[in-house]
Short mmCIF file of C-alpha atoms in Angstrom, two decimals:
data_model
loop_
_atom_site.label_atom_id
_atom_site.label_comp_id
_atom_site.label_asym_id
_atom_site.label_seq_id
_atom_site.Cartn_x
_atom_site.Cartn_y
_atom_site.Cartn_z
CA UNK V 1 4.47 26.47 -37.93
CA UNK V 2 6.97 25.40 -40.14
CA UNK V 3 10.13 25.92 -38.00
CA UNK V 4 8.29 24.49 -35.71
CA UNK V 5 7.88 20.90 -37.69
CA UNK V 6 11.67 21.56 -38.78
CA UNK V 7 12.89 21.76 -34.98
CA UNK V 8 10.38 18.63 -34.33
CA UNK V 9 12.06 16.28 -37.02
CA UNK V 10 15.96 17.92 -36.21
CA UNK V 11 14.95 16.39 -32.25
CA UNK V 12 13.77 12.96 -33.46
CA UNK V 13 16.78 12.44 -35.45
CA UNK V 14 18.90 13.63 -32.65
CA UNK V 15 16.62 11.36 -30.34
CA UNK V 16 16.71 8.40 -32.51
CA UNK V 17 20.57 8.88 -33.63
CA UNK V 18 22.30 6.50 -30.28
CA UNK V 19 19.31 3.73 -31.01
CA UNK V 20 20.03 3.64 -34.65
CA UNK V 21 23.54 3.60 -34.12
CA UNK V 22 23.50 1.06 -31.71
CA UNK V 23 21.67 -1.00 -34.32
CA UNK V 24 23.75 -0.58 -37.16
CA UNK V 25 27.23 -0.98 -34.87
CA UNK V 26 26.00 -4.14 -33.39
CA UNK V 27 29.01 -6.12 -33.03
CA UNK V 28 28.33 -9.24 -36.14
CA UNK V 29 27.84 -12.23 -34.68
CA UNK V 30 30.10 -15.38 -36.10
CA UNK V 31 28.88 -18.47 -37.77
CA UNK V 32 29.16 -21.13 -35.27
CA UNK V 33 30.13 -24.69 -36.15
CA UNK V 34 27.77 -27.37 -35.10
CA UNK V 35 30.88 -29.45 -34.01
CA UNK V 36 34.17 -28.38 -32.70
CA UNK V 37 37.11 -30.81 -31.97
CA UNK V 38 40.16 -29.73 -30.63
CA UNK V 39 43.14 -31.45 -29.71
CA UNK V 40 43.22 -32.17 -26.10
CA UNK V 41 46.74 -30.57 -25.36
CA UNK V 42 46.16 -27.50 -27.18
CA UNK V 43 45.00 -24.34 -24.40
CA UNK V 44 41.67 -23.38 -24.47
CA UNK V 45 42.76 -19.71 -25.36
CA UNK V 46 44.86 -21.24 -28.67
CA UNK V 47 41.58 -23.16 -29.69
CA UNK V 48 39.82 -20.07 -29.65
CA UNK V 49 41.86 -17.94 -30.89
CA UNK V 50 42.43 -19.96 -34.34
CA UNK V 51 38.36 -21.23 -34.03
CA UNK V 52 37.70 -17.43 -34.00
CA UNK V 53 39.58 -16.68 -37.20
CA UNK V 54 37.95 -19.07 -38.87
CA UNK V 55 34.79 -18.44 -37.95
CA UNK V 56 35.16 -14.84 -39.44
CA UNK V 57 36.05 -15.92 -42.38
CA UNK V 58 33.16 -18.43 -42.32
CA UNK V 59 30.58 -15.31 -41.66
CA UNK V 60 32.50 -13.25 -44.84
CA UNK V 61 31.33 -16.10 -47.09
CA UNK V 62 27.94 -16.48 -44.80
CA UNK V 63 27.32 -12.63 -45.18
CA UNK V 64 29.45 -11.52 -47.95
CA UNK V 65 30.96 -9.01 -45.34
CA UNK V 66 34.35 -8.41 -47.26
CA UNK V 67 35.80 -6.70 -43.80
CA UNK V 68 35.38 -9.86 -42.18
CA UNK V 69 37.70 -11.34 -44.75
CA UNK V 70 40.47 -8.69 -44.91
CA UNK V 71 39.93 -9.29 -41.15
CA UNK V 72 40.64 -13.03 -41.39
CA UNK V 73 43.19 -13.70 -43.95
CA UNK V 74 46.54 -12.36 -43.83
CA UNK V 75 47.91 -9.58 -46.18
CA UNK V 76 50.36 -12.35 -47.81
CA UNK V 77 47.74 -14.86 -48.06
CA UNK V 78 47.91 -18.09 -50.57
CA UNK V 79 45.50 -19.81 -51.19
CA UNK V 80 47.37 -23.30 -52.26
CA UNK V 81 44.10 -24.79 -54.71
CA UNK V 82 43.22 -21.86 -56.91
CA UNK V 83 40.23 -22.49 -59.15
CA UNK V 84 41.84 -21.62 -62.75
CA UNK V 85 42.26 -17.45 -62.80
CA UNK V 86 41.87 -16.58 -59.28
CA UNK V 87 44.31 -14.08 -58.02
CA UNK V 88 46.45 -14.97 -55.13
CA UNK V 89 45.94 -12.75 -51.58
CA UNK V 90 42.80 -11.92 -50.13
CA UNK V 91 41.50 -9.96 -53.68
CA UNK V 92 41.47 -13.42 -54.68
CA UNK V 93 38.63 -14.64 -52.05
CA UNK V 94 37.00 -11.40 -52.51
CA UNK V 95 36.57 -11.69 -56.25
CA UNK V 96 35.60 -14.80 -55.92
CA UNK V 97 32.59 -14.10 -53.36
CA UNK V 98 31.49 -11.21 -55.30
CA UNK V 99 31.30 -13.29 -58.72
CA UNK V 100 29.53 -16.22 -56.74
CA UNK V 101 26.78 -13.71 -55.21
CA UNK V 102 26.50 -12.54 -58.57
CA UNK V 103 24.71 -15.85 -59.38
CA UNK V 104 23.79 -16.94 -55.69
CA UNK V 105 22.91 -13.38 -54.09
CA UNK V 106 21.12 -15.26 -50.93
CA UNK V 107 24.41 -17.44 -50.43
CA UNK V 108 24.62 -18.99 -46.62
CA UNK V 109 27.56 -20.86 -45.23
CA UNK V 110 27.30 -23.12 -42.44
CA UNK V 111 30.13 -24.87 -40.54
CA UNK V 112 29.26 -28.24 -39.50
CA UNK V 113 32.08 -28.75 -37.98
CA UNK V 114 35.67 -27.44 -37.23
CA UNK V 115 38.41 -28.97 -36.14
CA UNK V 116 41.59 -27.21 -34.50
CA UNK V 117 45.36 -28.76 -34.47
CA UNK V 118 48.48 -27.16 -34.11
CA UNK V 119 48.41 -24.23 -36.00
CA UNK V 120 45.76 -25.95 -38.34
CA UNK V 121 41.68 -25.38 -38.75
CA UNK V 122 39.86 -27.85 -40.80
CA UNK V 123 36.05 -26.46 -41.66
CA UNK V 124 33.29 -28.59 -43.33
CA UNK V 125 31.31 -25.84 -45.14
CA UNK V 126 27.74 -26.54 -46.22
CA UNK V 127 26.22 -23.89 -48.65
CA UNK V 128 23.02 -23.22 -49.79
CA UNK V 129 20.97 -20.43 -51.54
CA UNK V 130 19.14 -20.42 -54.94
CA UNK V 131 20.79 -19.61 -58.49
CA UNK V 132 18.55 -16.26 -59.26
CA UNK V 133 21.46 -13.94 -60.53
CA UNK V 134 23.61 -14.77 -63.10
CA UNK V 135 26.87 -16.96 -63.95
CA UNK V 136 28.71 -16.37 -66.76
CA UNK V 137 26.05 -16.62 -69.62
CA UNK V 138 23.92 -18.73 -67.74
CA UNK V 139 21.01 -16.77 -65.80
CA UNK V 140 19.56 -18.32 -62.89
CA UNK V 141 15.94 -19.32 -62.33
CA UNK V 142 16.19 -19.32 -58.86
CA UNK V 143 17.14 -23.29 -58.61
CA UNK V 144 18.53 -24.71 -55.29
CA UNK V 145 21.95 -24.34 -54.69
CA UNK V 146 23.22 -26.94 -52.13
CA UNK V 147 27.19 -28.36 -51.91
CA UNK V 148 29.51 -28.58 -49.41
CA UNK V 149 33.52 -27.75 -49.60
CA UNK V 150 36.15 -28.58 -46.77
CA UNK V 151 38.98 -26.02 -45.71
CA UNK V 152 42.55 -26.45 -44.16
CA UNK V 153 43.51 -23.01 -43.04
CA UNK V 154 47.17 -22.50 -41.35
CA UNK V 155 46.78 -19.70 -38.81
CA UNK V 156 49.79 -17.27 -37.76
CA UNK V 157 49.29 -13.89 -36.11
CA UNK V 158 45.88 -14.35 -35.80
CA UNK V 159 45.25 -14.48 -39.18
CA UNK V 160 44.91 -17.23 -41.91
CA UNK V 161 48.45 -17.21 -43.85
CA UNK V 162 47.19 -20.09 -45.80
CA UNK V 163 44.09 -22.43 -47.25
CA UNK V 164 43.90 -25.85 -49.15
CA UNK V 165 40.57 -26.24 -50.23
CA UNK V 166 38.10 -28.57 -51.94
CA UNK V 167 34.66 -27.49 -53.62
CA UNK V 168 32.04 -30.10 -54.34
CA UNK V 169 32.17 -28.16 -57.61
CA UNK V 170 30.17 -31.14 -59.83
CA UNK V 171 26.87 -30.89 -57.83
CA UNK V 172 27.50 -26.75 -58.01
CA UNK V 173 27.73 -26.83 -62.02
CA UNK V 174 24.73 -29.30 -62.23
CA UNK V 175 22.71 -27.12 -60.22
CA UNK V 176 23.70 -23.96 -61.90
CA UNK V 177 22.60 -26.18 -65.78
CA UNK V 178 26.13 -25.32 -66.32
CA UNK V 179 26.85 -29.48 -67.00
#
């Protein structure tokens, strides 16, 4: 009887193995901006190509999906407006979402809208999520968090080689009760 129950759980794992992979290798799908603007001369396969990188990189700060980043960013990446101490490269922007989901574990991103020039993607980020973790010595008490930041990526390969950035960074620290 009990070989038998044995054998009878062995075959539903073996039956239920393709549906639960399936599941959990569900290709992600990307944060979408509300608005995208593209230069009219640029091909449609350019646009998408550089909308698509940024898009990933969107979701990694939407999910906290670090593969998404060291998918999006180059391996020479510089970010050009480093809060004081972050590192340079992509361990930079990884640090820096794994501090700020310390504090803000349910972080979202939204894009609200992208726009694509040359080798250029501007994205209007709008995030939100509630302060329940903790930042710095300040623990959370699960206020709203809700503040918007703008991004200039230059694309090469495929990959963001570069990022000029600007982080409505008052409302953040007010809402954190770090002001």
């Amino acid at each position: 009887m009990n070989k038998l129950r044995f054998y009878s759980f062995r075959l539903a794992t073996l039956m239920l193995l393709p549906v639960t992979s399936a599941v959990f290798s569900a290709p992600l799908e990307l944060v979408k901006p509300h608005e995208l603007i593209a230069e009219s001369h640029l091909s449609s396969a350019h646009v998408a190509a550089l909308e698509t990188v940024a898009r990933r990189y969107a979701t990694f700060w939407d999910t906290g999906d670090e593969a998404l980043a060291r998918e999006a960013l180059a391996d020479n990446f510089v970010d050009n407006t480093p809060p004081e101490g972050r590192k340079q490269g992509p361990e930079g922007a990884l640090l820096a979402s794994r501090a700020f989901r310390t504090a803000v574990p349910d972080l979202r991103c939204e894009v609200e809208q992208m726009i694509v020039a040359g080798d250029r993607v501007v994205s209007h980020l709008h995030f939100r999520g509630h302060f329940t973790g903790t930042f710095g010595k300040l623990k959370g008490k699960g206020q709203q968090v809700d503040f918007i930041a703008t991004d200039i990526y230059q694309v090469r390969n495929n990959k963001i080689i570069a990022n000029w950035h600007l982080e409505d960074n008052l409302t953040l620290m007010k809402q954190l009760g770090a002001l």
